[in-house]
């Protein structure tokens, strides 16, 4: 199979990256990018940090909002996460980098671990942010060992071991943080320093508790599925095995690699043809860290992907962000997605947090003559065919279309909530019914309510407050179907009403079958995808039982169409500004049922997200060509606009 034709841009088209090498249309016919591009961007990121280094080079104090841990911890974060990048660059070149780069991080180690020094690091204490940064330092020291650790003066080595040793016996958060302890203490074991084998074994055992099958872990108890599977829960076991060597249990290493291989078989579908990853979950400001497990699979011989596809997917993501001004003109990674945008961050995010993106450069540890760097690029699966994929463990459906390269993720299983009886709350990056590679959820700055996009809600009579989704109760995902239910609480009443939803996907379409409980007269609202643009508000159109929003530049279109139960429904488009990671102006097409009939009410909706110029997006035509019918058994037979039919049984989870 040949790669799709692409027009390789002139390398000077990225003014913030003026030194990019020329593209290679022969070896990299899809992206044009090579190992040299990766090295150039790594160097640009490292050079961009220099103006923000502390006097003794142990902290990088970047501009931006401080994290809840404070400036002292944030400065350490800048050192640790950039040291990870520097280590991959140093080791990947066999030490053939400027001596100044090596000396810079050596000096930082000496100053940061001096307990009486002005540039000292905060200590590692229970559940504190330095635990996270210690793991990055441990990985960097291990991977760059011949050029840094082995050449440190003995007193500095001892101080580094003493500082990292703060992890021994300490309590980590019961999540991916347990692996930070595993990594740090395994490094201590590798250099003959005091450590606790019980800490290491306990963290690895906890990872086993969180495995849910199909290559998927939950990040702690509950249903916490997101990119932490990619840049933590699969990555750290690979790096641990590299550190542990013969100390590692071979059966456990084999299990980790088997799960990673299974995960990558699915994960390859999470990237759009433009390289954009699906926009879902927390810590999205790490951006191209999403590609770390692709390289880890090659590093550990634990991938089903051809080497040329691994590089195409990884380079595609890095190039995508570069084309959206990441890093910026200063060579910095901001707190945001493309531009600075704080709603994709969390309280723990500080100015240097985005440098966990350094994990994306893991591929530099593979030698330049490794097949992932030398094999011709192969197209990703989204490039060549439409795909529908059910993921039962997280309760997701993926559906993508080759014509526009968009990946859509339907969410019926990840809410990032601890198990009951913990309170159920919402995050826009978990509570939506769907996410995509070409669209992001609206994230209101006050976070008092979810935006209307990809959400069905009961509204107060004046429309000023809406129910949340809260805890998601999965009912199954298989074939083209996924289903769940949640309890919608009408604001001001405290009364909960069950809303059960089944999604059926086909091509760029999703049909949602809702069985909605609600009080008589309550307003019901459902939203489609939010589309966003920096140049101005997206175009909008509404009609009888439908609404549409379109981005003028590329024609990206979001439409919602009433198919059943929306009698007298009003189509509307909700406009927002400053609420979307993909652009300053966003618009969401919505349907609004003026009055719930007061019993369990069946609503069926057709949703579309497409940028295919050849694809019919006229909502009136879609409404005429799609259809639904209730079967004698109480199920719903749905017909997509192209005539494809699927049945949603009355017991939604059995579909």
XYZ file of C-alpha atoms in Angstrom, residues 6-257:
252
model
C 1.191 15.063 0.252
C 2.510 18.432 -0.688
C 5.698 18.806 1.302
C 6.021 22.413 2.448
C 9.099 24.536 2.093
C 11.068 24.158 5.362
C 11.068 27.922 5.821
C 7.275 28.026 6.226
C 7.670 27.808 10.017
C 9.255 31.124 11.042
C 9.489 30.062 14.703
C 11.623 27.072 13.621
C 13.973 28.675 11.078
C 16.617 25.959 11.175
C 14.452 22.987 10.196
C 16.121 20.632 7.711
C 14.677 20.131 4.263
C 11.934 17.495 4.044
C 12.718 14.036 2.699
C 9.987 13.092 0.203
C 11.551 9.688 -0.493
C 12.143 8.286 2.998
C 9.230 10.169 4.548
C 6.603 10.487 1.811
C 3.786 11.303 4.251
C 5.281 13.869 6.669
C 8.620 14.681 5.045
C 10.196 14.653 8.510
C 13.309 12.739 9.568
C 15.407 12.130 12.654
C 17.167 15.426 11.895
C 13.876 17.264 12.361
C 13.452 15.674 15.783
C 17.000 16.622 16.794
C 16.507 20.189 15.574
C 13.318 20.672 17.582
C 14.911 19.077 20.658
C 17.782 21.553 20.392
C 15.372 24.454 19.909
C 13.447 23.476 23.035
C 16.623 23.157 25.104
C 18.073 26.433 23.831
C 14.797 28.242 24.488
C 15.050 27.463 28.192
C 18.455 29.070 28.768
C 17.211 32.626 29.443
C 15.073 31.245 32.277
C 17.768 29.234 34.075
C 18.692 30.108 37.624
C 22.226 31.268 38.364
C 23.466 27.796 39.284
C 21.347 26.042 36.603
C 19.282 23.896 38.983
C 15.957 25.629 38.240
C 14.157 26.918 35.157
C 11.670 29.596 36.131
C 9.468 30.059 33.104
C 6.811 32.729 32.562
C 3.252 31.767 33.312
C 0.862 30.868 36.101
C 2.426 29.072 39.045
C 1.181 25.622 40.018
C -0.443 24.926 43.374
C 2.941 23.560 44.528
C 4.558 26.995 44.228
C 7.532 28.569 42.482
C 10.196 26.489 44.252
C 8.733 23.226 43.006
C 7.994 24.726 39.586
C 11.672 25.610 39.137
C 12.673 22.013 39.869
C 10.056 20.862 37.379
C 11.737 22.958 34.693
C 15.080 21.307 35.388
C 13.795 17.730 35.678
C 11.575 17.654 32.604
C 14.099 19.384 30.371
C 16.841 17.090 31.712
C 14.769 14.211 30.359
C 14.908 15.787 26.906
C 18.602 16.571 27.236
C 19.341 12.977 28.267
C 17.566 11.535 25.221
C 19.443 13.993 23.006
C 22.815 13.205 24.615
C 22.377 9.423 24.635
C 20.846 9.359 21.173
C 23.896 11.088 19.737
C 26.373 8.946 21.653
C 27.427 12.057 23.542
C 28.094 13.995 20.346
C 26.439 17.179 21.533
C 27.909 20.426 22.774
C 29.877 19.995 25.983
C 27.966 22.993 27.299
C 24.708 21.019 27.272
C 26.213 18.237 29.375
C 27.882 20.664 31.761
C 24.663 22.603 32.158
C 22.808 19.634 33.609
C 25.819 18.453 35.625
C 25.979 21.880 37.264
C 22.281 21.732 38.012
C 22.633 18.362 39.714
C 25.408 19.677 41.938
C 23.531 22.830 42.911
C 20.077 21.298 43.264
C 21.194 18.569 45.645
C 23.296 20.856 47.864
C 21.112 21.065 50.987
C 22.687 24.372 51.992
C 22.849 25.924 48.530
C 20.808 28.848 47.292
C 19.640 26.773 44.304
C 18.700 23.649 46.260
C 15.675 21.572 45.300
C 12.681 21.014 47.558
C 12.878 17.668 49.353
C 10.897 14.607 48.356
C 8.073 14.246 50.855
C 4.829 12.298 50.951
C 2.575 12.991 47.941
C 4.518 16.110 46.956
C 5.343 17.258 43.406
C 9.100 16.538 43.702
C 8.139 12.849 43.516
C 7.096 13.366 39.901
C 10.245 15.262 39.040
C 12.510 12.739 40.791
C 11.375 10.062 38.350
C 12.320 12.226 35.351
C 15.738 12.878 36.881
C 16.219 9.156 37.553
C 15.339 8.238 33.962
C 17.618 10.958 32.611
C 20.515 9.819 34.794
C 20.079 6.215 33.715
C 19.841 6.912 29.991
C 22.745 9.395 29.975
C 24.834 7.461 32.504
C 28.165 7.255 30.588
C 28.199 11.016 29.995
C 26.795 12.343 33.279
C 26.396 9.993 36.249
C 29.645 8.123 35.673
C 31.569 11.413 35.500
C 30.085 13.124 38.535
C 32.341 13.773 41.484
C 31.750 11.290 44.314
C 30.310 13.894 46.712
C 27.808 15.017 44.067
C 26.827 11.419 43.312
C 26.224 10.878 47.007
C 24.103 14.012 47.289
C 22.018 13.014 44.264
C 21.427 9.564 45.771
C 20.523 11.141 49.103
C 18.008 13.498 47.491
C 16.402 10.744 45.404
C 16.454 8.564 48.524
C 13.730 10.742 49.997
C 11.417 8.427 48.061
C 12.334 5.375 50.158
C 9.393 4.534 52.381
C 7.466 7.638 51.343
C 3.770 7.595 50.403
C 2.880 8.373 46.792
C -0.555 9.173 45.433
C -2.339 5.952 44.537
C -2.187 6.465 40.784
C 0.536 6.598 38.145
C 2.609 8.226 40.922
C 3.308 4.743 42.267
C 5.437 4.201 39.164
C 7.504 7.311 39.927
C 8.534 5.537 43.113
C 9.272 2.323 41.214
C 11.475 4.167 38.710
C 13.353 6.285 41.246
C 14.115 3.467 43.641
C 15.112 1.122 40.814
C 17.648 3.712 39.712
C 18.965 3.836 43.278
C 19.270 0.039 43.207
C 21.170 0.237 39.925
C 23.848 2.478 41.462
C 24.105 0.582 44.756
C 22.288 3.216 46.819
C 19.775 2.483 49.594
C 16.312 1.616 48.313
C 13.275 -0.478 49.253
C 12.465 -3.530 47.180
C 9.066 -3.560 48.910
C 8.337 -0.073 47.533
C 9.256 -1.211 44.021
C 7.308 -4.459 44.169
C 4.323 -2.737 45.772
C 4.092 -0.150 43.003
C 4.311 -2.792 40.292
C 1.662 -4.880 42.042
C -0.643 -1.865 42.186
C -0.328 -1.492 38.425
C -1.638 -5.048 38.096
C -4.720 -4.048 40.101
C -5.534 -1.376 37.546
C -5.298 -3.476 34.403
C -8.700 -3.748 32.708
C -7.859 -5.789 29.622
C -7.423 -4.981 25.961
C -4.201 -3.112 26.736
C -5.965 -0.567 28.983
C -5.267 0.513 32.547
C -7.289 2.823 34.743
C -5.103 5.476 36.381
C -6.026 4.489 39.931
C -9.300 3.026 41.167
C -12.397 4.027 39.230
C -12.855 4.605 35.503
C -9.915 6.891 34.731
C -9.050 6.256 31.101
C -7.021 8.839 29.197
C -3.537 9.515 27.792
C -1.900 8.528 31.088
C -2.119 5.032 29.621
C 0.228 6.319 26.914
C 2.733 8.571 28.640
C 2.822 6.869 32.063
C 1.193 3.491 32.643
C 2.749 1.799 29.597
C 5.880 3.941 29.335
C 7.286 3.592 32.839
C 7.253 -0.229 32.903
C 9.392 -0.199 29.739
C 11.844 2.275 31.280
C 11.845 0.350 34.563
C 12.810 -2.863 32.764
C 15.700 -1.034 31.081
C 16.939 0.052 34.503
C 16.306 -3.189 36.341
C 17.901 -5.524 33.816
C 18.401 -8.921 35.484
C 16.678 -7.708 38.670
C 13.336 -7.561 36.837
C 10.923 -10.499 36.986
C 10.950 -11.869 33.401
C 7.283 -12.888 33.583
C 6.263 -9.372 34.596
C 8.351 -7.798 31.848
C 6.739 -10.162 29.333
C 3.259 -9.216 30.581
C 4.019 -5.490 30.330
C 5.293 -5.883 26.787
